[in-house]
Coordinates of C-alpha atoms and ligand atoms in Angstrom, one line a residue:
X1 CA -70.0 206.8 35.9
X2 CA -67.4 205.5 38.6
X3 CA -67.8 202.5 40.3
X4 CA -66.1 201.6 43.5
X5 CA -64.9 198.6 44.3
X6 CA -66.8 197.6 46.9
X7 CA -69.9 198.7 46.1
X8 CA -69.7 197.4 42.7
X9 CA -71.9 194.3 41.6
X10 CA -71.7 191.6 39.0
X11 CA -73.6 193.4 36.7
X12 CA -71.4 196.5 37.1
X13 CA -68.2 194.2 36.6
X14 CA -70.3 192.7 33.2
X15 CA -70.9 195.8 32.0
X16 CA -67.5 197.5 32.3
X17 CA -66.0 194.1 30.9
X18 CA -67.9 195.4 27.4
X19 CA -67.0 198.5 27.8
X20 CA -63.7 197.9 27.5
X21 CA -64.0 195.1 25.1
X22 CA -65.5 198.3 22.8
X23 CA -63.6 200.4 23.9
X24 CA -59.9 198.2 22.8
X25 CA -60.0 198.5 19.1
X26 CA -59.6 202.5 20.1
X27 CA -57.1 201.7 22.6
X28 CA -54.9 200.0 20.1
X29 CA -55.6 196.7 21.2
X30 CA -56.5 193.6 18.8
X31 CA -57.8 191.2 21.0
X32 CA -58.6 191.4 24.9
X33 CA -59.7 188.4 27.1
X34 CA -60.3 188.2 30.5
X35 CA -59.3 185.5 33.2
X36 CA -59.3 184.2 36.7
X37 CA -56.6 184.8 38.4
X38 CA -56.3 181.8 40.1
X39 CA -53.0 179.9 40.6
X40 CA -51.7 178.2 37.6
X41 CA -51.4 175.2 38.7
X42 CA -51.4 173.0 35.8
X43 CA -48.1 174.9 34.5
X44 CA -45.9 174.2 38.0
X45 CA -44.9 170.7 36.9
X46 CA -44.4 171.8 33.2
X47 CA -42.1 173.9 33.9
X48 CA -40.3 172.1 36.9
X49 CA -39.7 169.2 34.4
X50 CA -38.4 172.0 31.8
X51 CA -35.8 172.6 34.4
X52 CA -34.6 169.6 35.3
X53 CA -34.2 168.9 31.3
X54 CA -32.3 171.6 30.9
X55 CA -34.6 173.3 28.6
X56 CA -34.6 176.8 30.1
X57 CA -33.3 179.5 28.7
X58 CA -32.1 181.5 31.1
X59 CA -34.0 184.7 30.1
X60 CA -37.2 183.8 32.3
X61 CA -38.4 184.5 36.1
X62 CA -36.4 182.5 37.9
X63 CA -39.0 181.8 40.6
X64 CA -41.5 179.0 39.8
X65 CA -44.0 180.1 42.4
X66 CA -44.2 183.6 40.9
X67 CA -44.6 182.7 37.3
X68 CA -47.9 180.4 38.1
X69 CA -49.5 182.3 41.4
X70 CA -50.4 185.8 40.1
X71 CA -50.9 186.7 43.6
X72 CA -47.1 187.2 44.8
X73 CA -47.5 190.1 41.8
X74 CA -50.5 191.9 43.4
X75 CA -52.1 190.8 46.3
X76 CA -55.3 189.5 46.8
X77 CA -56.1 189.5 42.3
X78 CA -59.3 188.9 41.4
X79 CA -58.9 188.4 37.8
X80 CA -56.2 189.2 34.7
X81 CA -57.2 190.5 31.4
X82 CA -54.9 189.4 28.6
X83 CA -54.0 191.8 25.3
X84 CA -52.6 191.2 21.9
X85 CA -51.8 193.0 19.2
X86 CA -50.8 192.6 15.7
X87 CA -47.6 192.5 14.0
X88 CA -46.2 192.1 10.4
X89 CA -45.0 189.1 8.4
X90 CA -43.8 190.6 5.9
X91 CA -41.6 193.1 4.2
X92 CA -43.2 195.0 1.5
X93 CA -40.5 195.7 -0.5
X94 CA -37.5 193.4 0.8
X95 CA -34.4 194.8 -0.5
X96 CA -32.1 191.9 -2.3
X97 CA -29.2 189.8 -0.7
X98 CA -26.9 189.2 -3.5
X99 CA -23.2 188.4 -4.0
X100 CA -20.9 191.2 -2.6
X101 CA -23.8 192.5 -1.1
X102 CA -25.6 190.0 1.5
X103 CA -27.8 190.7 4.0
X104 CA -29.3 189.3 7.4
X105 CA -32.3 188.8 8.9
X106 CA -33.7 190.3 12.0
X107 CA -36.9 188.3 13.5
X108 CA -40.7 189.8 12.8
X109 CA -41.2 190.1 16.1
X110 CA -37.9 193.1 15.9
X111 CA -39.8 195.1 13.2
X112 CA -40.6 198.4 14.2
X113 CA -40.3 200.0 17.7
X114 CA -39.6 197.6 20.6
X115 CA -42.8 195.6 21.1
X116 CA -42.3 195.9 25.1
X117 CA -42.4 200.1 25.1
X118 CA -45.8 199.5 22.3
X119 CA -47.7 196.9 24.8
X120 CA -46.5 199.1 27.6
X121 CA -48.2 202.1 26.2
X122 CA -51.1 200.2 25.2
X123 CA -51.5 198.8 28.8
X124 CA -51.3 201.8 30.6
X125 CA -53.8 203.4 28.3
X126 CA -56.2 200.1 29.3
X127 CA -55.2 201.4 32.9
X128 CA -56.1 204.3 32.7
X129 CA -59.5 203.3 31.2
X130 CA -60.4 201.4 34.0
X131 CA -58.7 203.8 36.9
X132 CA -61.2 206.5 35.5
X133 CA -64.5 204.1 36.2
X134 CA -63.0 202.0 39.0
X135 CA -60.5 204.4 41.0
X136 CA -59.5 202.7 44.3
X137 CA -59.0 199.3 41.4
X138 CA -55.3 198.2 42.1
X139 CA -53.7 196.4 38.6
X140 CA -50.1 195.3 37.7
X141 CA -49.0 195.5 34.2
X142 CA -46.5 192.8 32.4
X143 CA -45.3 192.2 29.1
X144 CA -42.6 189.7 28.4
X145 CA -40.2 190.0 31.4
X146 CA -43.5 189.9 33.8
X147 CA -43.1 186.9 36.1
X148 CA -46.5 185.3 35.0
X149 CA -46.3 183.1 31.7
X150 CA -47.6 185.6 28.8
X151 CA -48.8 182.8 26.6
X152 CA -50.5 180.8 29.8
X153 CA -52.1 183.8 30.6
X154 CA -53.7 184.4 27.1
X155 CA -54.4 180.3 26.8
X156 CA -56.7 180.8 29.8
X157 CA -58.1 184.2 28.7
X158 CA -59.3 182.8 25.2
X159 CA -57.0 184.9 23.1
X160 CA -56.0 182.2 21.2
X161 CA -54.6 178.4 21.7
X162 CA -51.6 177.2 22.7
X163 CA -50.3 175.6 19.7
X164 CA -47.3 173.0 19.1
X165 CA -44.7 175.5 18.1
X166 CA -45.3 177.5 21.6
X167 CA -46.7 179.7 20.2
X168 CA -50.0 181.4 20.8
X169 CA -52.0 181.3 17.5
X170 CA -55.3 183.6 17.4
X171 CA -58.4 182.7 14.9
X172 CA -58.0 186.2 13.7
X173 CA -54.6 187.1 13.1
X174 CA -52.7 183.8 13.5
X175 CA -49.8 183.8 16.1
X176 CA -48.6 187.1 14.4
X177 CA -49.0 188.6 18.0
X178 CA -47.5 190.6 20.7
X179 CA -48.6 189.5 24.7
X180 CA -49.3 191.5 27.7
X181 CA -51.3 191.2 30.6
X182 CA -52.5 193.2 33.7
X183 CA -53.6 191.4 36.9
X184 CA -55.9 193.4 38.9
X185 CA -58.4 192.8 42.0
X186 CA -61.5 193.4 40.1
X187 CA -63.6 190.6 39.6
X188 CA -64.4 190.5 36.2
X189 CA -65.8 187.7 34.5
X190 CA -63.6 185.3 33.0
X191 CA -63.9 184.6 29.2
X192 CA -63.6 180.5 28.1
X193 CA -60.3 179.7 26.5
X194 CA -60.1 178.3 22.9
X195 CA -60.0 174.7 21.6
X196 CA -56.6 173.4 20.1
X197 CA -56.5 173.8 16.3
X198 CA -53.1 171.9 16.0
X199 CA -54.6 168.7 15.1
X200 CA -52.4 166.1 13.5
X201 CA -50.2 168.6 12.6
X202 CA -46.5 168.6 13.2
X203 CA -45.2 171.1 10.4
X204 CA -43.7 173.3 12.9
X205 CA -42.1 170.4 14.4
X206 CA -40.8 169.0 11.4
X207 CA -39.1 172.3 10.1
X208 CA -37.6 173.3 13.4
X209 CA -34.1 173.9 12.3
X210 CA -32.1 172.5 15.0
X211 CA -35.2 169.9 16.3
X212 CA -35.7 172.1 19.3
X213 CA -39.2 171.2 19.3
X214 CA -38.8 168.2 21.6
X215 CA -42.8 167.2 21.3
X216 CA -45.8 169.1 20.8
X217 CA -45.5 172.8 22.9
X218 CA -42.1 171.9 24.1
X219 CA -39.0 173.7 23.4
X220 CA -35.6 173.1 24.4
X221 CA -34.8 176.7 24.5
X222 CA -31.0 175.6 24.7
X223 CA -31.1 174.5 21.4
X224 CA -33.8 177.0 19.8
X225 CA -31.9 179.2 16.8
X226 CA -34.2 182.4 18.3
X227 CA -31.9 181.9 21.6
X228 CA -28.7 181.1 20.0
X229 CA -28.8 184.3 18.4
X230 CA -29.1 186.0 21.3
X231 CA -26.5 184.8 23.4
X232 CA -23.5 186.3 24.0
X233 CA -20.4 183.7 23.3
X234 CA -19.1 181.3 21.2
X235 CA -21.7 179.2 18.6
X236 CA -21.2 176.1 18.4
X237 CA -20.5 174.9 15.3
X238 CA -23.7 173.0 14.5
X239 CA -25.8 175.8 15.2
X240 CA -23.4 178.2 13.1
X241 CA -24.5 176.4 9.7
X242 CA -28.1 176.3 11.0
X243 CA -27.9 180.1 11.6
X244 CA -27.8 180.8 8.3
X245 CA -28.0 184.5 7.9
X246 CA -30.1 185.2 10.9
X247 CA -29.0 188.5 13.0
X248 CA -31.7 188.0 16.0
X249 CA -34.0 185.7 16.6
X250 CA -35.9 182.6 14.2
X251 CA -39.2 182.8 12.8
X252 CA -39.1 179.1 11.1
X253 CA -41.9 177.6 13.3
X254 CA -44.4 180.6 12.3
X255 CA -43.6 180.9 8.8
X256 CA -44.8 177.0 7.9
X257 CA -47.5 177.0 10.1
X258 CA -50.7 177.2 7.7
X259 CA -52.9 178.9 10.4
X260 CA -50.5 182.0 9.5
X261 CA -51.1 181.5 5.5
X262 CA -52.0 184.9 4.0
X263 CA -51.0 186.8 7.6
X264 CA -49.7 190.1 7.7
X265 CA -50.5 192.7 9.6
X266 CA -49.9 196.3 8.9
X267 CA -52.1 198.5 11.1
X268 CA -50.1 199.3 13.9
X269 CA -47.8 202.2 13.1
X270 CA -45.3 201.4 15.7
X271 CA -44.2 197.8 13.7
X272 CA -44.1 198.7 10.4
X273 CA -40.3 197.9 9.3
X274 CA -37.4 199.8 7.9
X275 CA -36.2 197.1 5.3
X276 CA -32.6 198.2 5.6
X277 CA -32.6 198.2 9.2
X278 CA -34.5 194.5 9.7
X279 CA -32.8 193.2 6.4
X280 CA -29.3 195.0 6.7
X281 CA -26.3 194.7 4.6
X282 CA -23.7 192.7 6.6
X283 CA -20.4 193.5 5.9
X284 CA -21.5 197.4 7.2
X285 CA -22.5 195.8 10.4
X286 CA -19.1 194.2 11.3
X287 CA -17.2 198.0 11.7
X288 CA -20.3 199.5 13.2
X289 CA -19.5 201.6 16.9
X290 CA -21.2 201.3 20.0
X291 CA -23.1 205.1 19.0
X292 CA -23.7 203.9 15.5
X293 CA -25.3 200.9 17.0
X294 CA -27.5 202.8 19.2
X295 CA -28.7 205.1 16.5
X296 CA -29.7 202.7 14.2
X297 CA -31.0 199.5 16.5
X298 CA -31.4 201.6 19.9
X299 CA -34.8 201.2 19.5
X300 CA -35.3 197.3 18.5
X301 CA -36.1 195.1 20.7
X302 CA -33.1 193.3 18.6
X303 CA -30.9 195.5 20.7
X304 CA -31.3 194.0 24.2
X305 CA -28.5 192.0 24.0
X306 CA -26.2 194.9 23.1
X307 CA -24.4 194.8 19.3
X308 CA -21.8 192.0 20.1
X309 CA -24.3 189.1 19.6
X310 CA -25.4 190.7 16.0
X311 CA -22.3 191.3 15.0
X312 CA -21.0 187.4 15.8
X313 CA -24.3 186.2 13.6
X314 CA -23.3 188.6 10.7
X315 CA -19.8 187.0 10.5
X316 CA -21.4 183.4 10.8
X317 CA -23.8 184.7 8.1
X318 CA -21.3 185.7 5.7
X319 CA -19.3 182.5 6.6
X320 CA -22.0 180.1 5.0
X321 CA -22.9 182.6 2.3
X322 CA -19.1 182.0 1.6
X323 CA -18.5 185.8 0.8
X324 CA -15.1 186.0 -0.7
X325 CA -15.2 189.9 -0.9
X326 CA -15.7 189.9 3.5
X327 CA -11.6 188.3 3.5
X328 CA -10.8 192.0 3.8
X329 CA -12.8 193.1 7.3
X330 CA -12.6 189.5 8.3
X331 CA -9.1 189.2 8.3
X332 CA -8.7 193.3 10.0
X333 CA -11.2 191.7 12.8
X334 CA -8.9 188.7 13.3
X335 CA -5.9 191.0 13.9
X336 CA -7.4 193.4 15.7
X337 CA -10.7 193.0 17.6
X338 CA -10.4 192.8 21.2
X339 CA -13.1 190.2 21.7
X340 CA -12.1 186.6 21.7
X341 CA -15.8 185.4 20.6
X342 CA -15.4 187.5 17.5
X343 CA -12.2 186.6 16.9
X344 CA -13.3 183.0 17.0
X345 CA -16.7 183.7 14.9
X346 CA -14.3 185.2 12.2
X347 CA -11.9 182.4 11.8
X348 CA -14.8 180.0 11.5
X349 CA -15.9 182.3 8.9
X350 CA -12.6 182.4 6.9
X351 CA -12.1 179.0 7.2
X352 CA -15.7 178.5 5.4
X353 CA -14.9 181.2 3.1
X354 CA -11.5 179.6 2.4
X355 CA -8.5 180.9 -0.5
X356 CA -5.7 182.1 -0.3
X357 CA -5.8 185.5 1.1
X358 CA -8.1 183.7 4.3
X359 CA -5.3 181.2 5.0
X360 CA -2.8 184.1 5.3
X361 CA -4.6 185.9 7.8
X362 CA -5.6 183.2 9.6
X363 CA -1.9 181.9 9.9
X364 CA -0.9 185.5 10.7
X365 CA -3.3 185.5 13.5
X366 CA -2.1 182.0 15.1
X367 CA 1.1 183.5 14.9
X368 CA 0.1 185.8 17.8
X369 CA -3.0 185.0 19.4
X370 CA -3.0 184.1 23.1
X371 CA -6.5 182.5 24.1
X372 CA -6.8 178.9 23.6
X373 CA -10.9 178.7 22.1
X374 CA -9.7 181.3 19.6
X375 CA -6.4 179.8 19.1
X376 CA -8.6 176.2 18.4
X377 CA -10.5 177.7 15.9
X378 CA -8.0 179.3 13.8
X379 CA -6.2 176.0 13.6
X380 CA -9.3 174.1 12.4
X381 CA -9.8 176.7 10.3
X382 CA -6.3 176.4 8.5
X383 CA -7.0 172.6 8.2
X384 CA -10.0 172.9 6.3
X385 CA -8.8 175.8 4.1
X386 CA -5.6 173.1 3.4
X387 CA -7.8 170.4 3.0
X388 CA -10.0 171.7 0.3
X389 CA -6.8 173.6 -1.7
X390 CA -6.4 171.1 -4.0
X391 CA -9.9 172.5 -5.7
X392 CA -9.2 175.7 -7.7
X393 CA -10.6 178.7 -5.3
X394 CA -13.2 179.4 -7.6
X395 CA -14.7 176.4 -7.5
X396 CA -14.4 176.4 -3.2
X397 CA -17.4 177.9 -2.5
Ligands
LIG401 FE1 -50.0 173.8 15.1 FE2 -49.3 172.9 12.6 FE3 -49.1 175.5 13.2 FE4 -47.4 173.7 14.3 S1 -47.5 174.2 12.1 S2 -48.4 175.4 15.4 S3 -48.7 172.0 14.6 S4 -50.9 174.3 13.1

């Protein structure tokens, strides 16, 4: 039976709060919590000080005041429930890097179809729900790129904690999760938020790969592999060697954490990975087109960037695997791709790679290349090809 809104009581607004907590599983939701939706003020100076570090990433709502006050999203809120849902950790049957034959990585949270169309769908379905018992209810939908903080939101809504990787980690299904929320002016009773489970623990911390876990639930986003993937221009080369052979995005701070031990979650038919396409061969990738791309990672949420940022990681990635059978499209990218960060990427690459066939392209390439960061690399490229060639190329890599 329909309710209106201003007729409804607190009984009405309890009992409709378990009918949708019933009524998620069926919805496609794992876990739902409900919250006030007062101003979050507690966050302001957290992230004012994240600022002034220098620890942003650039990717977030740049207004402060509309990230903590939920009501410059929908006037007048009343309260926000918070969703999350499921996602895997692991491939079932990973297909195998090997020599001549490498592969990347694409993050877990890139498996399947683009997490931001799934919670999308599964909010508007929740919408709908309540629309059908509450119709004059107003409610505003976010996932990700909302201006409220996804992971404050499900803090306060007792989804899970808010842990020392920055990550959200859940009793039930660890911090294997996907965030969304949707504000809304009614007033349903708010849920109590979770204690801290982190402990003494600093794993996360500890195995951060480039130490951009500055303290406990603080990230310097500059510095965070997950972001340095998805940036668009040169890589500097500390982060490079950290890289490793990761396309998109770093899942290092969720794979050690042991409230994720035994974690995977295959349920929801939107996630579950193509292998080749989340662990892809990487020479393929360097001679891919713009419609190949879109064909094959269209509908990633890898793919937001666009394919220039994978394309850079797969050349770093098959600079520190030191792929000696990559000289070939390596050396054809030096001489001919238009874009200077790739250009770049691929002397690094060579230069890591090293042998003779690398120093001749590279030294063709200086011959007749124009911009000066390119230029820079190719030359520190040639010096450490010339000083390692008194070690017989086999033994180089
Ligand atoms: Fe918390 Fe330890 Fe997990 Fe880090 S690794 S999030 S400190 S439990």
């Amino acid at each position: 039976m329909a309710v209106s809104l201003t007729a409804g009581t607190n009984a009405d607004w309890r009992k409709l709060k378990q009918e949708i907590v019933e009524a998620a599983p069926s919805l496609g939701i794992d876990k739902i919590g409900f919250a006030s939706a007062e101003p979050f003020i507690e966050l302001k100076d957290i992230l004012l000080q994240h600022r002034e570090k220098g620890y942003e990433s650039g990717f977030e709502e740049p207004d402060i005041e509309k990230r903590v006050r939920p009501e410059l999203s929908l006037e007048a809120p009343q309260s926000i429930l918070a969703i999350a849902i499921a996602y895997p950790s692991k491939l079932a049957d990973p297909p195998r890097s090997e020599p001549g034959a490498y592969r990347g990585i694409i993050s877990r949270t890139s498996w399947g179809r683009d997490y931001h169309d799934v919670l999308r769908d599964r909010l508007a379905k929740l919408e709908a729900f309540i629309a059908e018992r509450v119709p004059d209810a107003r409610m505003q939908s976010m996932v990700d790129t909302g201006a409220l903080v996804d992971r404050a939101v499900a803090e306060r809504a007792g989804i899970g904690w808010s842990a020392k990787n920055c990550a959200i980690i859940t009793p039930e299904w660890g911090s294997w999760v996907f965030l969304g929320e949707i504000i809304t002016n009614i007033p349903f009773p708010a849920d109590n938020s979770i204690m801290d489970q982190c402990g003494d623990c600093t794993i996360c911390i500890d195995a951060c790969p480039t130490g951009a876990l500055v303290g406990p639930g603080q990230l310097n986003a500059s510095r965070c592999i997950s972001f340095v993937t998805q940036t668009k221009g040169y890589v500097d080369d500390e982060f490079k060697v950290k890289i490793g052979n990761r396309l998109y995005g770093c899942d290092t701070c969720q794979i050690v954490c042991p409230k994720n031990k035994g974690k995977n979650w295959t349920h929801q038919p939107e996630f579950q990975p193509d292998p080749e396409k989340v662990k892809p061969l990487l020479i393929p990738l360097l001679t891919m087109t713009n419609k190949e791309f879109k064909e094959q990672y269209g509908s990633i949420s890898a793919s937001w960037r666009g394919k220039k940022p994978i394309q850079r990681n797969a050349i770093i990635a098959l600079g520190n695997f030191k792929d000696r059978s990559a000289v070939p499209v390596l050396s054809e990218l030096l001489r001919t791709d238009t874009r200077p960060e790739i250009r770049a990427t691929t002397a690094w690459a060579l230069g890591r790679i090293g042998g003779t066939d690398s120093l001749a392209a590279l030294e063709a390439a200086a011959a007749k290349e124009l911009e000066a960061e390119v230029l820079r690399e190719i030359q520190k490229a040639v010096e450490l090809i010339k000083d390692h060639a008194w070690i017989p190329e086999e033994k180089q890599s």
